[in-house]
Tab-separated table of C-alpha atoms and ligand atoms in Angstrom:
chain	number	residue	atom	x	y	z
A	1	MET	CA	36.003	140.516	104.004
A	2	LYS	CA	33.510	142.187	101.671
A	3	VAL	CA	30.956	139.851	100.108
A	4	LEU	CA	29.141	140.464	96.844
A	5	VAL	CA	25.933	138.397	96.898
A	6	ILE	CA	24.595	137.746	93.405
A	7	GLY	CA	20.912	136.752	93.288
A	8	SER	CA	20.419	138.459	96.651
A	9	ASN	CA	16.635	138.634	96.328
A	10	GLY	CA	16.274	134.898	95.709
A	11	GLN	CA	15.392	132.272	98.257
A	12	LEU	CA	18.974	131.439	99.293
A	13	GLY	CA	20.486	134.852	98.464
A	14	ALA	CA	18.136	136.612	100.903
A	15	ASP	CA	19.240	134.352	103.780
A	16	VAL	CA	22.908	134.777	102.841
A	17	VAL	CA	22.348	138.524	103.210
A	18	ARG	CA	20.562	137.967	106.557
A	19	VAL	CA	23.502	135.959	107.900
A	20	LEU	CA	26.064	138.524	106.693
A	21	ILE	CA	24.127	141.262	108.500
A	22	GLU	CA	23.950	139.149	111.689
A	23	ASN	CA	27.722	138.648	111.504
A	24	LYS	CA	28.367	142.343	110.770
A	25	ILE	CA	30.195	141.482	107.560
A	26	ASP	CA	30.441	144.107	104.816
A	27	TYR	CA	28.397	143.106	101.764
A	28	PHE	CA	26.657	144.293	98.631
A	29	PRO	CA	23.357	142.630	97.690
A	30	ALA	CA	23.148	142.422	93.879
A	31	THR	CA	19.810	141.748	92.228
A	32	ARG	CA	19.266	141.404	88.503
A	33	LYS	CA	18.750	145.216	88.442
A	34	ASP	CA	22.360	145.656	89.605
A	35	VAL	CA	23.824	143.020	87.316
A	36	ASP	CA	22.568	140.695	84.616
A	37	ILE	CA	25.202	138.003	84.951
A	38	THR	CA	24.878	137.052	81.282
A	39	ASN	CA	26.547	140.390	80.503
A	40	PRO	CA	30.306	140.063	81.244
A	41	GLN	CA	30.832	143.834	81.069
A	42	ALA	CA	28.138	144.373	83.697
A	43	ILE	CA	29.875	141.846	85.972
A	44	ARG	CA	33.225	143.620	85.524
A	45	HIS	CA	31.634	147.005	86.173
A	46	LEU	CA	29.980	145.850	89.410
A	47	ILE	CA	33.180	144.225	90.690
A	48	ASP	CA	35.187	147.389	89.923
A	49	GLN	CA	32.570	149.462	91.686
A	50	GLN	CA	32.117	147.278	94.793
A	51	GLN	CA	35.651	145.847	95.181
A	52	PRO	CA	34.514	142.656	96.983
A	53	THR	CA	36.981	140.127	98.373
A	54	VAL	CA	34.406	137.334	98.006
A	55	VAL	CA	31.588	136.645	95.530
A	56	ILE	CA	28.715	134.242	96.289
A	57	ASN	CA	26.707	133.355	93.215
A	58	CYS	CA	23.166	132.351	94.195
A	59	ALA	CA	21.706	133.299	90.793
A	60	ALA	CA	20.497	130.598	88.447
A	61	PHE	CA	17.970	129.786	85.763
A	62	HIS	CA	16.348	126.827	87.468
A	63	ASP	CA	12.783	126.373	86.344
A	64	LEU	CA	13.114	122.797	85.101
A	65	SER	CA	10.409	123.046	82.415
A	66	LEU	CA	11.703	126.364	81.110
A	67	CYS	CA	15.227	124.926	80.973
A	68	GLU	CA	13.928	122.116	78.700
A	69	GLN	CA	12.143	124.675	76.507
A	70	SER	CA	15.082	127.102	76.358
A	71	PRO	CA	18.355	125.192	76.744
A	72	ASP	CA	20.242	128.156	75.280
A	73	ILE	CA	19.108	130.418	78.140
A	74	ALA	CA	19.926	127.685	80.685
A	75	MET	CA	23.463	127.418	79.291
A	76	ARG	CA	23.887	131.196	79.128
A	77	VAL	CA	22.929	131.754	82.795
A	78	ASN	CA	24.113	128.519	84.403
A	79	ARG	CA	27.340	127.959	82.424
A	80	ASP	CA	28.553	130.936	80.374
A	81	ALA	CA	27.756	133.589	82.991
A	82	VAL	CA	29.429	131.473	85.680
A	83	ARG	CA	32.577	131.239	83.536
A	84	SER	CA	32.622	135.031	83.085
A	85	LEU	CA	32.148	135.533	86.808
A	86	ALA	CA	34.971	133.122	87.640
A	87	GLU	CA	37.305	134.826	85.130
A	88	VAL	CA	36.665	138.253	86.633
A	89	CYS	CA	37.153	136.842	90.139
A	90	LYS	CA	40.482	135.333	89.093
A	91	GLN	CA	41.684	138.595	87.531
A	92	ASN	CA	40.860	140.425	90.773
A	93	SER	CA	42.016	137.709	93.242
A	94	ILE	CA	38.500	137.296	94.608
A	95	LYS	CA	37.257	134.088	96.236
A	96	LEU	CA	34.241	132.619	94.435
A	97	MET	CA	31.513	130.497	95.980
A	98	HIS	CA	29.198	129.094	93.340
A	99	ILE	CA	25.969	127.318	94.297
A	100	SER	CA	25.124	124.172	92.358
A	101	THR	CA	22.634	121.338	92.647
A	102	ASP	CA	21.939	117.686	93.465
A	103	TYR	CA	20.420	117.470	89.961
A	104	VAL	CA	23.896	116.955	88.490
A	105	PHE	CA	23.249	113.302	89.462
A	106	ASP	CA	20.914	110.839	87.741
A	107	GLY	CA	19.293	109.700	90.998
A	108	SER	CA	19.770	105.961	90.442
A	109	LYS	CA	22.229	105.306	93.286
A	110	GLU	CA	20.483	103.784	96.283
A	111	GLU	CA	22.474	105.317	99.125
A	112	GLY	CA	22.752	108.839	97.683
A	113	TYR	CA	25.779	110.728	96.364
A	114	THR	CA	29.160	111.795	97.696
A	115	GLU	CA	31.433	114.346	96.045
A	116	LEU	CA	33.410	111.415	94.615
A	117	ASP	CA	30.477	110.129	92.549
A	118	THR	CA	30.481	110.904	88.853
A	119	PRO	CA	27.748	113.365	87.889
A	120	LYS	CA	25.380	112.244	85.147
A	121	PRO	CA	22.585	114.778	84.737
A	122	ILE	CA	19.359	113.672	83.056
A	123	ASN	CA	17.759	117.034	82.330
A	124	ILE	CA	18.850	120.351	80.813
A	125	TYR	CA	18.939	122.144	84.158
A	126	GLY	CA	21.320	119.539	85.607
A	127	LYS	CA	23.471	119.568	82.459
A	128	SER	CA	23.755	123.346	82.494
A	129	LYS	CA	24.615	123.445	86.215
A	130	LEU	CA	27.282	120.769	85.799
A	131	ALA	CA	28.711	122.729	82.878
A	132	GLY	CA	28.749	125.790	85.164
A	133	GLU	CA	30.622	123.908	87.903
A	134	ARG	CA	33.264	122.852	85.397
A	135	ALA	CA	33.536	126.299	83.824
A	136	ALA	CA	34.051	127.925	87.230
A	137	THR	CA	36.717	125.507	88.462
A	138	GLU	CA	38.569	125.598	85.130
A	139	ALA	CA	38.638	129.393	85.154
A	140	HIS	CA	39.511	130.018	88.814
A	141	ALA	CA	41.262	127.810	91.360
A	142	SER	CA	39.942	129.764	94.350
A	143	THR	CA	36.414	128.475	93.854
A	144	PHE	CA	34.046	126.646	96.172
A	145	ILE	CA	31.362	124.664	94.363
A	146	VAL	CA	28.569	123.944	96.826
A	147	ARG	CA	25.832	121.533	95.745
A	148	VAL	CA	22.612	122.082	97.672
A	149	GLN	CA	19.161	120.529	97.432
A	150	SER	CA	15.410	120.922	98.026
A	151	LEU	CA	15.494	124.458	99.415
A	152	TYR	CA	12.869	126.424	101.296
A	153	GLY	CA	13.252	129.774	103.012
A	154	GLN	CA	11.495	132.883	104.270
A	155	THR	CA	11.883	134.501	100.849
A	156	MET	CA	9.955	132.664	98.156
A	157	PRO	CA	11.783	131.248	95.120
A	158	SER	CA	12.069	133.758	92.293
A	159	GLY	CA	8.808	134.007	90.320
A	160	LYS	CA	6.878	131.707	92.717
A	161	GLN	CA	4.317	132.430	95.424
A	162	HIS	CA	5.141	129.434	97.602
A	163	ASN	CA	7.936	127.125	98.585
A	164	PHE	CA	7.088	123.453	99.222
A	165	VAL	CA	6.380	123.948	102.952
A	166	ASN	CA	4.059	126.891	102.422
A	167	LEU	CA	2.334	125.125	99.527
A	168	MET	CA	1.622	122.049	101.665
A	169	LEU	CA	0.273	124.265	104.470
A	170	LYS	CA	-1.994	126.063	101.986
A	171	LEU	CA	-3.216	122.915	100.240
A	172	GLY	CA	-3.548	121.115	103.572
A	173	SER	CA	-6.043	123.756	104.690
A	174	GLU	CA	-7.978	123.634	101.389
A	175	ARG	CA	-8.113	119.948	100.415
A	176	ASP	CA	-9.398	116.676	101.885
A	177	GLU	CA	-6.090	114.928	101.219
A	178	LEU	CA	-2.654	115.625	99.761
A	179	LYS	CA	-0.959	113.375	97.223
A	180	VAL	CA	2.838	113.535	97.364
A	181	ASP	CA	5.510	111.490	95.599
A	182	GLN	CA	8.388	109.625	97.209
A	183	CYS	CA	11.560	110.967	95.597
A	184	LEU	CA	14.363	110.975	98.170
A	185	MET	CA	16.386	114.005	99.268
A	186	ALA	CA	17.148	116.166	102.301
A	187	PRO	CA	14.837	119.175	102.550
A	188	THR	CA	16.999	122.158	103.441
A	189	TRP	CA	16.114	125.457	105.153
A	190	THR	CA	18.157	128.226	103.566
A	191	TYR	CA	18.879	130.034	106.877
A	192	PRO	CA	21.136	127.363	108.479
A	193	LEU	CA	22.467	126.658	105.003
A	194	ALA	CA	23.574	130.286	104.658
A	195	LYS	CA	25.278	130.097	108.078
A	196	ASN	CA	27.179	126.973	107.007
A	197	LEU	CA	28.138	128.608	103.688
A	198	LEU	CA	29.668	131.501	105.611
A	199	GLU	CA	31.773	129.170	107.771
A	200	LEU	CA	33.085	127.422	104.652
A	201	LEU	CA	33.757	130.756	103.011
A	202	LYS	CA	36.048	131.765	105.896
A	203	THR	CA	38.418	128.931	104.915
A	204	ASP	CA	40.586	128.543	101.847
A	205	LYS	CA	39.665	124.879	101.404
A	206	TYR	CA	38.484	125.248	97.835
A	207	GLY	CA	36.765	122.388	96.032
A	208	THR	CA	33.381	120.733	95.658
A	209	TYR	CA	31.087	120.306	98.667
A	210	HIS	CA	27.675	118.793	99.290
A	211	MET	CA	25.652	120.829	101.794
A	212	SER	CA	22.096	120.051	102.901
A	213	CYS	CA	20.241	119.226	106.099
A	214	LYS	CA	21.180	116.001	107.837
A	215	GLY	CA	19.106	112.876	107.239
A	216	ARG	CA	17.386	111.547	104.161
A	217	THR	CA	13.642	111.565	103.609
A	218	SER	CA	11.027	111.587	100.831
A	219	TRP	CA	8.792	114.453	99.763
A	220	TYR	CA	5.883	112.330	101.086
A	221	GLU	CA	7.449	111.962	104.559
A	222	PHE	CA	8.379	115.638	104.533
A	223	ALA	CA	4.774	116.638	103.729
A	224	LYS	CA	3.517	114.352	106.541
A	225	GLU	CA	5.870	116.048	109.031
A	226	ILE	CA	4.688	119.494	107.872
A	227	MET	CA	1.081	118.432	108.579
A	228	THR	CA	2.042	116.971	111.987
A	229	LEU	CA	4.053	119.976	113.162
A	230	SER	CA	1.352	122.404	112.036
A	231	ASN	CA	-1.436	120.326	113.632
A	232	THR	CA	-3.140	119.991	110.250
A	233	PRO	CA	-5.218	116.774	110.193
A	234	THR	CA	-5.267	116.448	106.367
A	235	PRO	CA	-4.036	112.961	105.375
A	236	VAL	CA	-1.019	112.698	103.072
A	237	ILE	CA	-1.187	109.901	100.481
A	238	PRO	CA	2.052	108.550	98.941
A	239	VAL	CA	1.949	108.324	95.143
A	240	SER	CA	4.428	107.001	92.599
A	241	ASN	CA	7.184	109.315	91.420
A	242	ASP	CA	5.617	109.618	87.953
A	243	PHE	CA	2.091	110.315	89.275
A	244	PHE	CA	2.276	114.008	88.370
A	245	PRO	CA	3.075	114.474	84.662
A	246	ARG	CA	6.269	116.442	83.965
A	247	ASP	CA	8.015	117.604	80.830
A	248	PHE	CA	11.514	116.882	82.181
A	249	ASN	CA	13.337	113.861	83.568
A	250	ARG	CA	13.525	113.940	87.329
A	251	PRO	CA	16.184	112.079	89.326
A	252	GLU	CA	14.490	109.944	92.012
A	253	ASN	CA	17.104	109.798	94.758
A	254	THR	CA	19.564	112.649	94.976
A	255	TYR	CA	20.338	112.613	98.699
A	256	LEU	CA	23.649	114.426	99.144
A	257	ILE	CA	26.216	112.791	101.435
A	258	LYS	CA	28.378	115.488	103.010
A	259	GLY	CA	31.753	113.719	102.930
A	260	ASN	CA	33.971	116.731	102.200
A	261	LEU	CA	32.312	118.952	104.816
A	262	GLU	CA	32.667	116.158	107.408
A	263	GLU	CA	36.338	115.859	106.533
A	264	ILE	CA	37.049	119.507	107.357
A	265	GLY	CA	34.768	119.478	110.442
A	266	LEU	CA	32.255	121.886	108.916
A	267	ASN	CA	29.102	119.819	108.530
A	268	LEU	CA	27.146	122.195	110.753
A	269	MET	CA	23.688	121.616	109.316
A	270	PRO	CA	20.747	120.632	111.530
A	271	SER	CA	18.623	117.564	110.768
A	272	TRP	CA	15.820	118.204	108.288
A	273	LYS	CA	13.253	117.796	111.107
A	274	GLU	CA	15.002	120.334	113.384
A	275	ALA	CA	15.247	122.748	110.467
A	276	LEU	CA	11.561	122.364	109.625
A	277	GLU	CA	10.612	123.017	113.253
A	278	GLY	CA	12.780	126.151	113.291
A	279	TYR	CA	11.295	127.402	110.029
A	280	LEU	CA	7.699	126.857	111.208
A	281	ILE	CA	8.369	128.609	114.545
A	282	LEU	CA	9.862	131.596	112.703
A	283	LYS	CA	7.006	131.629	110.207
A	284	SER	CA	4.337	131.657	112.903
A	285	SER	CA	6.179	134.303	114.952
A	286	ASN	CA	6.363	136.510	111.840
A	287	GLN	CA	2.600	136.099	111.369
A	288	ASN	CA	1.806	137.157	114.974
B	301	NAP	N1	15.529	125.897	94.972
B	301	NAP	C1	16.015	124.691	95.136
B	301	NAP	O1	15.356	123.775	95.666
B	301	NAP	C2	17.422	124.392	94.682
B	301	NAP	C3	17.852	123.058	94.696
B	301	NAP	C4	19.175	122.785	94.305
B	301	NAP	C5	20.016	123.822	93.930
B	301	NAP	N2	19.550	125.099	93.912
B	301	NAP	C6	20.489	126.151	93.513
B	301	NAP	O2	20.553	127.060	94.595
B	301	NAP	C7	20.786	128.396	94.097
B	301	NAP	C8	19.777	129.341	94.710
B	301	NAP	O3	18.460	128.903	94.357
B	301	NAP	P1	17.166	129.674	94.881
B	301	NAP	O4	16.136	128.649	95.159
B	301	NAP	O5	17.556	130.652	95.926
B	301	NAP	O6	16.765	130.433	93.555
B	301	NAP	P2	15.773	131.667	93.316
B	301	NAP	O7	14.987	131.980	94.535
B	301	NAP	O8	15.041	131.378	92.062
B	301	NAP	O9	16.805	132.847	93.062
B	301	NAP	C9	17.557	132.889	91.894
B	301	NAP	C10	18.048	134.305	91.725
B	301	NAP	O10	18.793	134.352	90.518
B	301	NAP	C11	18.505	135.586	89.893
B	301	NAP	N3	18.844	135.525	88.474
B	301	NAP	C12	18.405	134.675	87.535
B	301	NAP	N4	18.953	134.951	86.348
B	301	NAP	C13	19.778	136.021	86.532
B	301	NAP	C14	20.623	136.780	85.692
B	301	NAP	N5	20.736	136.529	84.384
B	301	NAP	N6	21.314	137.808	86.235
B	301	NAP	C15	21.215	138.105	87.560
B	301	NAP	N7	20.422	137.417	88.401
B	301	NAP	C16	19.698	136.396	87.889
B	301	NAP	C17	17.027	135.759	90.137
B	301	NAP	O11	16.653	137.090	89.908
B	301	NAP	P3	15.134	137.458	89.461
B	301	NAP	O12	14.293	137.294	90.702
B	301	NAP	O13	15.236	138.853	88.960
B	301	NAP	O14	14.761	136.465	88.392
B	301	NAP	C18	16.935	135.352	91.602
B	301	NAP	O15	17.252	136.411	92.464
B	301	NAP	C19	20.756	128.277	92.583
B	301	NAP	O16	22.067	128.137	92.116
B	301	NAP	C20	20.014	126.969	92.322
B	301	NAP	O17	20.444	126.377	91.104
B	301	NAP	C21	18.279	125.409	94.278
């Protein structure tokens, strides 16, 4: 197996690379300098050059406000580029794993979403990612679509200084209290996620999968646990989901139920609390 990781310097891409190294799997880490995925010729050139047997696409245009302001860019990166990638993979008999999002759902379903639920995105980001899922599966049968959610990792998200955990730790040390909303999800550390992606990739059970840490919580509860585990006494105050003004619609409950992974015995994710503990231990050992 040789894996081409697209978006390898992003939050998830960096941990995919880490896990490939740990497993001694041949790989090529492609950043935007190696390939702008909106350029089909550049994709073809890189595939010819690297001859991968598998491509994992972790690249996306996912700043929700910018997606609203520039829907054409969102569609170019999250739909059209994904179609081009899938077409090239098909022509070269390469497995494709494409990373998608919980934001393909509208967030109105109380118990969360299985792979059987009908997507109904309510913002441009979600619409463009759903269009990308469909483009990839139409173009290439050997495609895994993996919907993930609420990521944090050792590498910060592209263009940002902090992930949610690090931001709470920073603000917790600076402020008298933290106000956090109560949207529901499963916060997910990218390192165990990358390990689970690799296990799925070793199969040929193509299709759509939900993959996130086990257990559902709210951003408020998550922030409280971050304060507890880091011994930060700053109180966390729950606020309504529209407390912070936004210029995009935000789904309120997008907890992903991992039915398809359970069915193939590959729901290997830790609980969100175990993952948070692991992340904080690693973070503090890296600081020492
Ligand atoms: N973050 C979350 O909470 C979350 C939640 C649900 C789903 N997801 C999905 O998970 C995946 C990984 O997200 P992430 O948080 O790891 O994102 P990230 O840290 O922002 O990384 C995205 C990567 O995509 C690259 N990229 C963007 N446009 C590109 C282009 N035209 N050509 C080549 N590379 C390009 C970026 O490169 P530059 O650094 O050069 O811009 C960056 O390396 C994405 O598919 C995202 O939609 C994320």
